[in-house]
Short mmCIF file of C-alpha atoms in Angstrom, two decimals:
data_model
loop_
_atom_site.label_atom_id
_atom_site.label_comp_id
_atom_site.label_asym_id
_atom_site.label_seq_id
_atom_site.Cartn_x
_atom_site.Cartn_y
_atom_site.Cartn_z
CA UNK Z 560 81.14 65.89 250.14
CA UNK Z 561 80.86 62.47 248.76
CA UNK Z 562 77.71 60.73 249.86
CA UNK Z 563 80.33 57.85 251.34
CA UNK Z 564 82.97 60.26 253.09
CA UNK Z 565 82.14 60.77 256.50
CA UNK Z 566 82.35 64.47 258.51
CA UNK Z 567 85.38 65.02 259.82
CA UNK Z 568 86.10 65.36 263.93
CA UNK Z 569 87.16 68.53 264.90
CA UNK Z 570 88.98 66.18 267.46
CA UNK Z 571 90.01 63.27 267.60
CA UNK Z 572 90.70 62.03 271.11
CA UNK Z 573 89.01 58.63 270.52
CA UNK Z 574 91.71 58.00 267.07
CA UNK Z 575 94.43 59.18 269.44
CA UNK Z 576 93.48 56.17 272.21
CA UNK Z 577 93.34 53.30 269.87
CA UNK Z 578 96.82 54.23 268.52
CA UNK Z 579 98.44 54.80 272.08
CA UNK Z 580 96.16 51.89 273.30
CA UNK Z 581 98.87 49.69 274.91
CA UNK Z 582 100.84 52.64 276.63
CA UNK Z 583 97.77 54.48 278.01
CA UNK Z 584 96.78 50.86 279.67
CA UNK Z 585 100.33 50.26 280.98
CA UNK Z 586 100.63 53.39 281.93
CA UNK Z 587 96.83 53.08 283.95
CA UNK Z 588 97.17 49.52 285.02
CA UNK Z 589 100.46 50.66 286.81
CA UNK Z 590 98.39 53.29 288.99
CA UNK Z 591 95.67 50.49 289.74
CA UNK Z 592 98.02 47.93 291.18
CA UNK Z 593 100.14 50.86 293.34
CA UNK Z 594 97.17 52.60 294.36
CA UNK Z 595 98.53 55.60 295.01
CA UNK Z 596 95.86 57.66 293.44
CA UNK Z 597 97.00 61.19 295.10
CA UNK Z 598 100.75 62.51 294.26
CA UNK Z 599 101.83 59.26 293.20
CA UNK Z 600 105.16 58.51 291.57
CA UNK Z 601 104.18 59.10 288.54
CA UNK Z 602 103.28 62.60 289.31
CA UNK Z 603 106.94 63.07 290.05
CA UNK Z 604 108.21 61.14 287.24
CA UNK Z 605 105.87 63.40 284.90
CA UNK Z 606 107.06 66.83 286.55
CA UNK Z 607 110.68 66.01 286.12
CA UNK Z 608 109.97 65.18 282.15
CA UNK Z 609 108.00 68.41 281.80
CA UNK Z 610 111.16 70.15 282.94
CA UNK Z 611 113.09 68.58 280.73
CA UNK Z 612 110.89 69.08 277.66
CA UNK Z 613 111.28 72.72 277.87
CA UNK Z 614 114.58 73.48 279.65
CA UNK Z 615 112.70 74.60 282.96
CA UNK Z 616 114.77 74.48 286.62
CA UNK Z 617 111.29 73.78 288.02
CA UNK Z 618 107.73 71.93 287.31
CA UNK Z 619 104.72 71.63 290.38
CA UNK Z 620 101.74 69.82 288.17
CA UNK Z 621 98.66 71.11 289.41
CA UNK Z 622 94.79 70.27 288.80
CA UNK Z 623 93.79 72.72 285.73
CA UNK Z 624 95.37 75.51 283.90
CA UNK Z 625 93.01 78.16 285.43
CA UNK Z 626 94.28 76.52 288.86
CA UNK Z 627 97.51 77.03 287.67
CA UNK Z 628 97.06 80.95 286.91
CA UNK Z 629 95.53 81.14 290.11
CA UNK Z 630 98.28 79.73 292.31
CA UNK Z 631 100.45 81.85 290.64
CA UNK Z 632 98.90 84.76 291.27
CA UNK Z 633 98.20 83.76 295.13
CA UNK Z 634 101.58 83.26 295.24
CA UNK Z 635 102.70 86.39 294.30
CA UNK Z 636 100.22 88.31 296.65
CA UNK Z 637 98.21 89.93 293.63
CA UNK Z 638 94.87 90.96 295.15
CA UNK Z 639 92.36 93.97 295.88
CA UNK Z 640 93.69 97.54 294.64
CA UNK Z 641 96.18 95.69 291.67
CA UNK Z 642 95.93 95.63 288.19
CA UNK Z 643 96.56 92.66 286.44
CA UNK Z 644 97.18 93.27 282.66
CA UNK Z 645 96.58 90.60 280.15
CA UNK Z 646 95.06 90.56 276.16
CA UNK Z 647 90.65 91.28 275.63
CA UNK Z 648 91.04 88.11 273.18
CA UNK Z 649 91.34 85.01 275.13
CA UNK Z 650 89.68 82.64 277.10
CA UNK Z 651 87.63 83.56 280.24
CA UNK Z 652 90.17 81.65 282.56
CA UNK Z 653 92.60 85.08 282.10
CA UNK Z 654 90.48 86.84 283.67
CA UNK Z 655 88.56 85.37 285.40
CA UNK Z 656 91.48 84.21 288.36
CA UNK Z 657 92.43 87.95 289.21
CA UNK Z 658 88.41 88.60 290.33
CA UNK Z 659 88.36 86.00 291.86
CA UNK Z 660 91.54 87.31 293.76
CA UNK Z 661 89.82 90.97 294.16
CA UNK Z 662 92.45 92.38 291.35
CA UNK Z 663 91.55 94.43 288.83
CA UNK Z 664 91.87 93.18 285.10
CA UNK Z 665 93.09 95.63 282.76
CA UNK Z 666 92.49 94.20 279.42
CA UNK Z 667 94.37 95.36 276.72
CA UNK Z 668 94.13 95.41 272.88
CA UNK Z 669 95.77 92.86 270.48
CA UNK Z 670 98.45 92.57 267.24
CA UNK Z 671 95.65 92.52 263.75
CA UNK Z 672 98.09 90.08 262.66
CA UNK Z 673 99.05 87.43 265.29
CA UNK Z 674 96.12 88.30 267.80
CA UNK Z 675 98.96 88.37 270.53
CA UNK Z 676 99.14 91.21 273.36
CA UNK Z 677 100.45 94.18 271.64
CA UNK Z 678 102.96 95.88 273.48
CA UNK Z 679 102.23 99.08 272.23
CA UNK Z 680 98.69 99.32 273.91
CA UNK Z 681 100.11 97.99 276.90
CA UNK Z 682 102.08 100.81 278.04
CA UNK Z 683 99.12 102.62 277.58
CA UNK Z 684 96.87 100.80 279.21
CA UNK Z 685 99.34 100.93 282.34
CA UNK Z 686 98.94 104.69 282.74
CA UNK Z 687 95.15 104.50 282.28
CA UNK Z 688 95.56 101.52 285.01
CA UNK Z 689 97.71 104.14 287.19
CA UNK Z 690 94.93 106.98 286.69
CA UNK Z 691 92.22 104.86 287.99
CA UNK Z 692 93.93 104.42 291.28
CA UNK Z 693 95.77 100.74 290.81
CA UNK Z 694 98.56 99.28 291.47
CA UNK Z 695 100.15 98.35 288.18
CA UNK Z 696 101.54 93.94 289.42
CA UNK Z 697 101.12 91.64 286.82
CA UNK Z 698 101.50 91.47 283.08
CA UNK Z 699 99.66 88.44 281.73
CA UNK Z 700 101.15 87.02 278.14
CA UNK Z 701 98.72 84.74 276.23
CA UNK Z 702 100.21 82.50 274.11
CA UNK Z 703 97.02 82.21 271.68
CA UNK Z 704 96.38 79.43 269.34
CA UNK Z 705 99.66 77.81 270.07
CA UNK Z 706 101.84 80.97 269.19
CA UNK Z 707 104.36 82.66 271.72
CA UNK Z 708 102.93 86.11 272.58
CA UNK Z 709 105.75 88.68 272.63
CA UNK Z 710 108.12 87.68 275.18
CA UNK Z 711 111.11 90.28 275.04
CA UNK Z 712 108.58 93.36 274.42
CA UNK Z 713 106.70 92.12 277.64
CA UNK Z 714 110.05 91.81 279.96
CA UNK Z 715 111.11 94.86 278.67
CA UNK Z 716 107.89 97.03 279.92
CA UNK Z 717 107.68 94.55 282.83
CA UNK Z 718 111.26 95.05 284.28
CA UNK Z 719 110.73 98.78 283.31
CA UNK Z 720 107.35 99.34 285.53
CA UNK Z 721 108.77 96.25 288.33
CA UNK Z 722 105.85 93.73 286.85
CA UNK Z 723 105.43 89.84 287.61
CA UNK Z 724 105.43 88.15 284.29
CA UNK Z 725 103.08 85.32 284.24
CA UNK Z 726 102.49 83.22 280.37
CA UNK Z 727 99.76 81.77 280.22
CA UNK Z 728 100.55 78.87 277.80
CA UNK Z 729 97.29 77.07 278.28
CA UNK Z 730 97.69 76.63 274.50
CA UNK Z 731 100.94 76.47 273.56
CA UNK Z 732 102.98 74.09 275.48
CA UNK Z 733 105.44 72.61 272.61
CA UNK Z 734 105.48 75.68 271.00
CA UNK Z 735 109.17 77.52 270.58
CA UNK Z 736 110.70 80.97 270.22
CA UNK Z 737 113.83 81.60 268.70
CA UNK Z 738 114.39 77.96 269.29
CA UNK Z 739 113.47 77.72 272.68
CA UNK Z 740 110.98 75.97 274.55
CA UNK Z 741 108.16 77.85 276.16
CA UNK Z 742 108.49 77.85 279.88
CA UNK Z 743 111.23 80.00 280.66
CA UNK Z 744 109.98 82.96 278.70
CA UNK Z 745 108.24 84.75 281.95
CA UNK Z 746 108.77 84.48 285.68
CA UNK Z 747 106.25 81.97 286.28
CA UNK Z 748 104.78 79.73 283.05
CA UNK Z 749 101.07 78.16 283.74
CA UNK Z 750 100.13 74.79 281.24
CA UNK Z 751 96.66 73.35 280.92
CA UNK Z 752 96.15 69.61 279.90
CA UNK Z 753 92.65 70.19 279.29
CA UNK Z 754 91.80 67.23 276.62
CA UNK Z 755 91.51 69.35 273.84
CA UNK Z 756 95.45 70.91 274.19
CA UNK Z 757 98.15 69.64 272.27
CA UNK Z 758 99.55 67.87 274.86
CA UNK Z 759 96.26 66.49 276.70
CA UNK Z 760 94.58 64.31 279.71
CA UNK Z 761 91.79 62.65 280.30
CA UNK Z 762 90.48 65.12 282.37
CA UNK Z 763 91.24 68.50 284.00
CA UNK Z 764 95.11 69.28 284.10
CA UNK Z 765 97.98 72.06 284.47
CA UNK Z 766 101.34 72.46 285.71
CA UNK Z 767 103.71 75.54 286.52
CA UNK Z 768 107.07 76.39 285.40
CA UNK Z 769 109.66 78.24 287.01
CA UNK Z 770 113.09 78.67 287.02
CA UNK Z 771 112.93 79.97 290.99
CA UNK Z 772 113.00 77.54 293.63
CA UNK Z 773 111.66 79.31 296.12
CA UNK Z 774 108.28 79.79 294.14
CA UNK Z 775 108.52 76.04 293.33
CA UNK Z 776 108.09 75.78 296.70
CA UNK Z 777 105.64 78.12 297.27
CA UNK Z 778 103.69 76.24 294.77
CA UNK Z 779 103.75 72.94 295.97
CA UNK Z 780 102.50 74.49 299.27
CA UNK Z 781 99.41 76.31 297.77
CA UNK Z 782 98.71 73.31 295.82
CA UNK Z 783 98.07 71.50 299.06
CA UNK Z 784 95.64 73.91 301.35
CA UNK Z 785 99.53 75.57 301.88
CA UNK Z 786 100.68 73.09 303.99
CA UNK Z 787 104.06 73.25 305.37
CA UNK Z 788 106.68 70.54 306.44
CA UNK Z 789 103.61 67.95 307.17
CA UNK Z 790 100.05 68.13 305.95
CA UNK Z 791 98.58 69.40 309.17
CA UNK Z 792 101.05 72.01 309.18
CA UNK Z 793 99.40 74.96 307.21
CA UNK Z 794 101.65 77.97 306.55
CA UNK Z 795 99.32 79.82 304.55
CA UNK Z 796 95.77 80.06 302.38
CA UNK Z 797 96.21 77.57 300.18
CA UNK Z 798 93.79 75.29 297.65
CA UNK Z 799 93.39 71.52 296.80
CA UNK Z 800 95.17 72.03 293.69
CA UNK Z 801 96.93 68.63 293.13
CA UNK Z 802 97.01 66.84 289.75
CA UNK Z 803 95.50 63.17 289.52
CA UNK Z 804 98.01 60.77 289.23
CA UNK Z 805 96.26 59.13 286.81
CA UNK Z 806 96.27 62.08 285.18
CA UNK Z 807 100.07 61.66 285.06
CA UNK Z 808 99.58 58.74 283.88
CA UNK Z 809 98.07 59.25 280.63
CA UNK Z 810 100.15 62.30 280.16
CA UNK Z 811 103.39 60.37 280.30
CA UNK Z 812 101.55 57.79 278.03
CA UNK Z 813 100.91 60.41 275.70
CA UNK Z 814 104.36 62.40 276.03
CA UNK Z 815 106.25 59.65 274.48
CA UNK Z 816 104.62 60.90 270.92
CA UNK Z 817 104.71 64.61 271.88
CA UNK Z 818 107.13 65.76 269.57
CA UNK Z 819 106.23 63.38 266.15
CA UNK Z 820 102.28 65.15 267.10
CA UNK Z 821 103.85 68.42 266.96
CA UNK Z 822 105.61 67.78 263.92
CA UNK Z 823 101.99 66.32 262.50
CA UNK Z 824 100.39 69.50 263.26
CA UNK Z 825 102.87 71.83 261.81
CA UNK Z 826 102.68 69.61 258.18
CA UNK Z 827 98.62 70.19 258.56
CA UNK Z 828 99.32 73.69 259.10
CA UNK Z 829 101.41 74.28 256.41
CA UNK Z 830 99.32 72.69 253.89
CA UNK Z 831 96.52 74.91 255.17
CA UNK Z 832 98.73 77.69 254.84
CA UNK Z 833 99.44 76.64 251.40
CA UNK Z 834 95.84 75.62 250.10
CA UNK Z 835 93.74 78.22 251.97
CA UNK Z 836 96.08 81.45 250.84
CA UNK Z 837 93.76 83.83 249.16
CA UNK Z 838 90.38 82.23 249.48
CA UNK Z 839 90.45 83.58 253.23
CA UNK Z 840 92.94 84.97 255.84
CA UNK Z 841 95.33 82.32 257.32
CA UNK Z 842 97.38 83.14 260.40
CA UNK Z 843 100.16 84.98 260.44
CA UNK Z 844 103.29 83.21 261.86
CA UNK Z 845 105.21 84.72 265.04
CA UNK Z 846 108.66 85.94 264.34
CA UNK Z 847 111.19 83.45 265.61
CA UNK Z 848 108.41 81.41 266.81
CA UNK Z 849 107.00 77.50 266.37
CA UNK Z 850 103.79 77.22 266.73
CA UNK Z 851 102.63 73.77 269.00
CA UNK Z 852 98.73 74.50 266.41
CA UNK Z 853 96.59 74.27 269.28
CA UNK Z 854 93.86 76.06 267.02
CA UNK Z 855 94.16 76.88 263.23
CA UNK Z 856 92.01 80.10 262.68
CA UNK Z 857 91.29 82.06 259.66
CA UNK Z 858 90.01 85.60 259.08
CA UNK Z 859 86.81 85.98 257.00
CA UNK Z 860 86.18 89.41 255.00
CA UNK Z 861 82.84 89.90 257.66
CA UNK Z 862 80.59 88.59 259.79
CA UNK Z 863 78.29 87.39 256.75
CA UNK Z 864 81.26 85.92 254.58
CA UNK Z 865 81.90 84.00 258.17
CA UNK Z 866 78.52 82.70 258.50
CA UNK Z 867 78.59 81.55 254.77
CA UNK Z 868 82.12 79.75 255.37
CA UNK Z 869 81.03 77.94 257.96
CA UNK Z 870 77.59 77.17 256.26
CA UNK Z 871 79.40 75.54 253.27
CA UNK Z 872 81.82 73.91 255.23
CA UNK Z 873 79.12 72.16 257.43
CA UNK Z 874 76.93 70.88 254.05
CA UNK Z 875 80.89 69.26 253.12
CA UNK Z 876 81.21 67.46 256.54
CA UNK Z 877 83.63 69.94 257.84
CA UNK Z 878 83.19 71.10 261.30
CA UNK Z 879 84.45 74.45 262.57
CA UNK Z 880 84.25 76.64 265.57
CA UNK Z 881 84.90 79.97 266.45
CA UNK Z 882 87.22 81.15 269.15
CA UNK Z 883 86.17 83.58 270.44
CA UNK Z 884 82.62 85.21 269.81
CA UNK Z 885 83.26 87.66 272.17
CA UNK Z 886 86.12 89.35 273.99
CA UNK Z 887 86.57 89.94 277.56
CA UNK Z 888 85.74 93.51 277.68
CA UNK Z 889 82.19 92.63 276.35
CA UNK Z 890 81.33 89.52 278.52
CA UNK Z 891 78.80 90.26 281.05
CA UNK Z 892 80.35 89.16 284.10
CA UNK Z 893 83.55 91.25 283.27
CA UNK Z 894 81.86 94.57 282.38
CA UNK Z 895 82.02 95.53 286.04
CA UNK Z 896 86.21 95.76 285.73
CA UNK Z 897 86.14 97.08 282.30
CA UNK Z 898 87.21 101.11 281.60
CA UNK Z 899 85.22 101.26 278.84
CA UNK Z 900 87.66 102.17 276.50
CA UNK Z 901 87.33 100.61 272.91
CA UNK Z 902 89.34 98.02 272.20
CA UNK Z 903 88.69 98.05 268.66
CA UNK Z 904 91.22 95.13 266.68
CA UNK Z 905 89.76 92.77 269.52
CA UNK Z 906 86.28 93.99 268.72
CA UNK Z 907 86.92 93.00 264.87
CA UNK Z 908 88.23 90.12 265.11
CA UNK Z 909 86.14 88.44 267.24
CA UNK Z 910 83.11 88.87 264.40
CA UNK Z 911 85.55 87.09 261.97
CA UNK Z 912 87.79 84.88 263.20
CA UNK Z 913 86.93 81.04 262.28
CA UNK Z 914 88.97 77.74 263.43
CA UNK Z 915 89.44 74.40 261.36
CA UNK Z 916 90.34 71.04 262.27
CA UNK Z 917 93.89 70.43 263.23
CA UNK Z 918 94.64 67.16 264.95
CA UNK Z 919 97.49 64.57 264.84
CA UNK Z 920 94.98 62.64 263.32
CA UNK Z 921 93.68 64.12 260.75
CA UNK Z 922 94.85 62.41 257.26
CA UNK Z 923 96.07 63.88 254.27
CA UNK Z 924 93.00 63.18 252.42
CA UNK Z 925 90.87 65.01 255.49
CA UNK Z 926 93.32 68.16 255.05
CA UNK Z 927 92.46 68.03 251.55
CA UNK Z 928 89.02 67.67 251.66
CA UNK Z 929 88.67 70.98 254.13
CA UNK Z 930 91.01 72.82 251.60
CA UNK Z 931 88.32 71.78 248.95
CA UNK Z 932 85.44 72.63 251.12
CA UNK Z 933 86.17 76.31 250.59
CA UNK Z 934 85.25 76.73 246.76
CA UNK Z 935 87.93 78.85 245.07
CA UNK Z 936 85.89 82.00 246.50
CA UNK Z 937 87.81 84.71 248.18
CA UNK Z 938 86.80 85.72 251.85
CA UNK Z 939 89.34 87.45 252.58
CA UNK Z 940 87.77 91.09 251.84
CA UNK Z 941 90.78 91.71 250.08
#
């Protein structure tokens, strides 16, 4: 790194504000004078645009993604005595909301390639699910790293054994497959605007998608301690589950540039694709699919030719991180649910995988200069 080049942000959030400046203060100011800082209209306005984006009948914005998963679930009825299915490699939040619902998570191994669910292990991780004594309910799709997991595989087995499909697209809203907006790939579709997502807030965030009106419904009741035609009519266990409005605010703010930051990431990806091919593993693109780049991650030969990477990478200003260190299986609180069977690709991966920056802000040179920070060595392993 040049003595006068300065590291590079993994994100960017505070590049992002100063060139959405005026909208995200229109957009804020707006809230401030109305006041209406609880299901405002711009909560409204922001659900019906969500819909749009990705073709959906239905959108209920709710207050995280995991709160999102959760509702969903709750909805459904999943609880004690069901298995919920759903990939080892992912973030806690998977698993984490059918405990905490007194289902079982059955966690199942993933594609070497993509890191998606793989179908294959699946179906038999349902009949180990069915030996145990459980109720096979739920298939959980991840759409990791901004990539669509695989959609018409998991209807297939799920209309086959009567499952709910739920995607969790915490990552990936944007994304497409076979030229389709995510959202309508599953029964129920649950989106996080954590800050760090493609499409972001300034603060916790999710919202549901559905193409059922009825569960709209359902949602927008357990969103709201499940109240019914008033709010001190309670039909059922619900949660306070409500999106910010000016939450909705910035997201609307920020939604006007959606598209141009997805087309930003994709160019950074490419040229990643392009620079980094055969000095370490770069991801392997979905069939069909467009990826919304909510993490670019590489495979390193080992553990030791990871640590290295990142080692040189850091003395060159280039941050990294790795996602994730461990999978679900292996987590502490989790090892409870777990069958212990080996879930081997998961397992590997997990000692190897390695993400880069990829923002909307990141300039050509900065793409350049983490392409550069990598040496012409291989770490792929071959």
């Amino acid at each position: 790194m040049d003595i006068m080049d300065p590291p590079i942000p993994f994100l960017d959030l505070k590049a992002q504000q100063a060139r959405l400046g005026a909208a995200l203060r229109s957009r804020i100011d707006a809230v401030l004078a109305h006041g209406q800082f609880i299901l405002g209209p711009e909560v409204a306005e922001l659900e019906g645009r969500l819909a749009a984006f990705c073709g959906a009948a239905h959108c209920v914005s709710v207050s995280s993604g995991t709160d999102a998963l959760q509702i969903a679930m709750m909805a459904e009825g999943i609880g004690p005595g069901d298995a919920v299915f759903l990939p080892a490699f992912t973030y806690t939040a998977t698993a984490e909301v059918p405990l905490l619902l007194g289902a079982t998570p059955v966690f199942v191994d993933i594609d070497p390639a993509t890191f998606q669910i793989d179908p294959v292990h699946l179906r038999v991780r349902i009949g180990d699910a069915v030996t145990r004594g459980l109720r096979p309910r739920a298939i959980i799709g991840v759409d990791l790293f901004g990539q669509p997991a695989p959609w018409p595989e998991l209807r297939a087995i799920a209309a086959e054994e009567g499952l709910f499909t739920l995607d969790d697209c915490a990552q990936a809203f944007g994304a497409a497959l076979d030229g389709a907006r995510l959202g309508r790939e599953a029964d129920a579709t649950a989106v996080s605007f954590f800050p760090s997502k493609p499409l972001g807030a300034y603060g916790d965030g999710g919202a549901l998608f559905t193409e059922s009106a009825e569960r709209a419904a359902l949602y927008r009741s357990l969103r709201t301690h499940g109240e019914g035609t008033t709010r001190y009519d309670v039909q059922r266990i619900g949660m306070n589950g409500r999106l910010d409005t000016l939450q909705a605010a910035v997201l609307l703010a920020k939604l006007e540039v959606f598209e141009a930051e997805l087309a930003r990431r994709e160019a950074i990806a490419c040229a990643y694709d392009a620079g980094l091919a055969g000095r370490v593993g770069v991801p392997a693109r979905v069939a069909g699919a467009a990826s919304a780049w909510a993490i670019y991650a590489v495979l390193c030969a080992d553990g030791a030719a990871r640590d290295a990477a990142q080692a040189r990478l850091t003395a060159r200003g280039v941050p990294s991180a790795i996602y994730y260190p461990r999978p679900l299986h292996h987590q502490p609180a989790y090892r409870a649910a777990h069958d212990g069977v080996a879930l081997p690709v998961s397992e590997d991966v997990a000692t190897r995988i390695m993400a880069l920056p990829l923002h909307p802000e990141l300039s050509d040179a900065q793409v350049a200069r983490v392409i550069a920070a990598f040496g012409g060595s291989d770490e792929t392993g071959g």
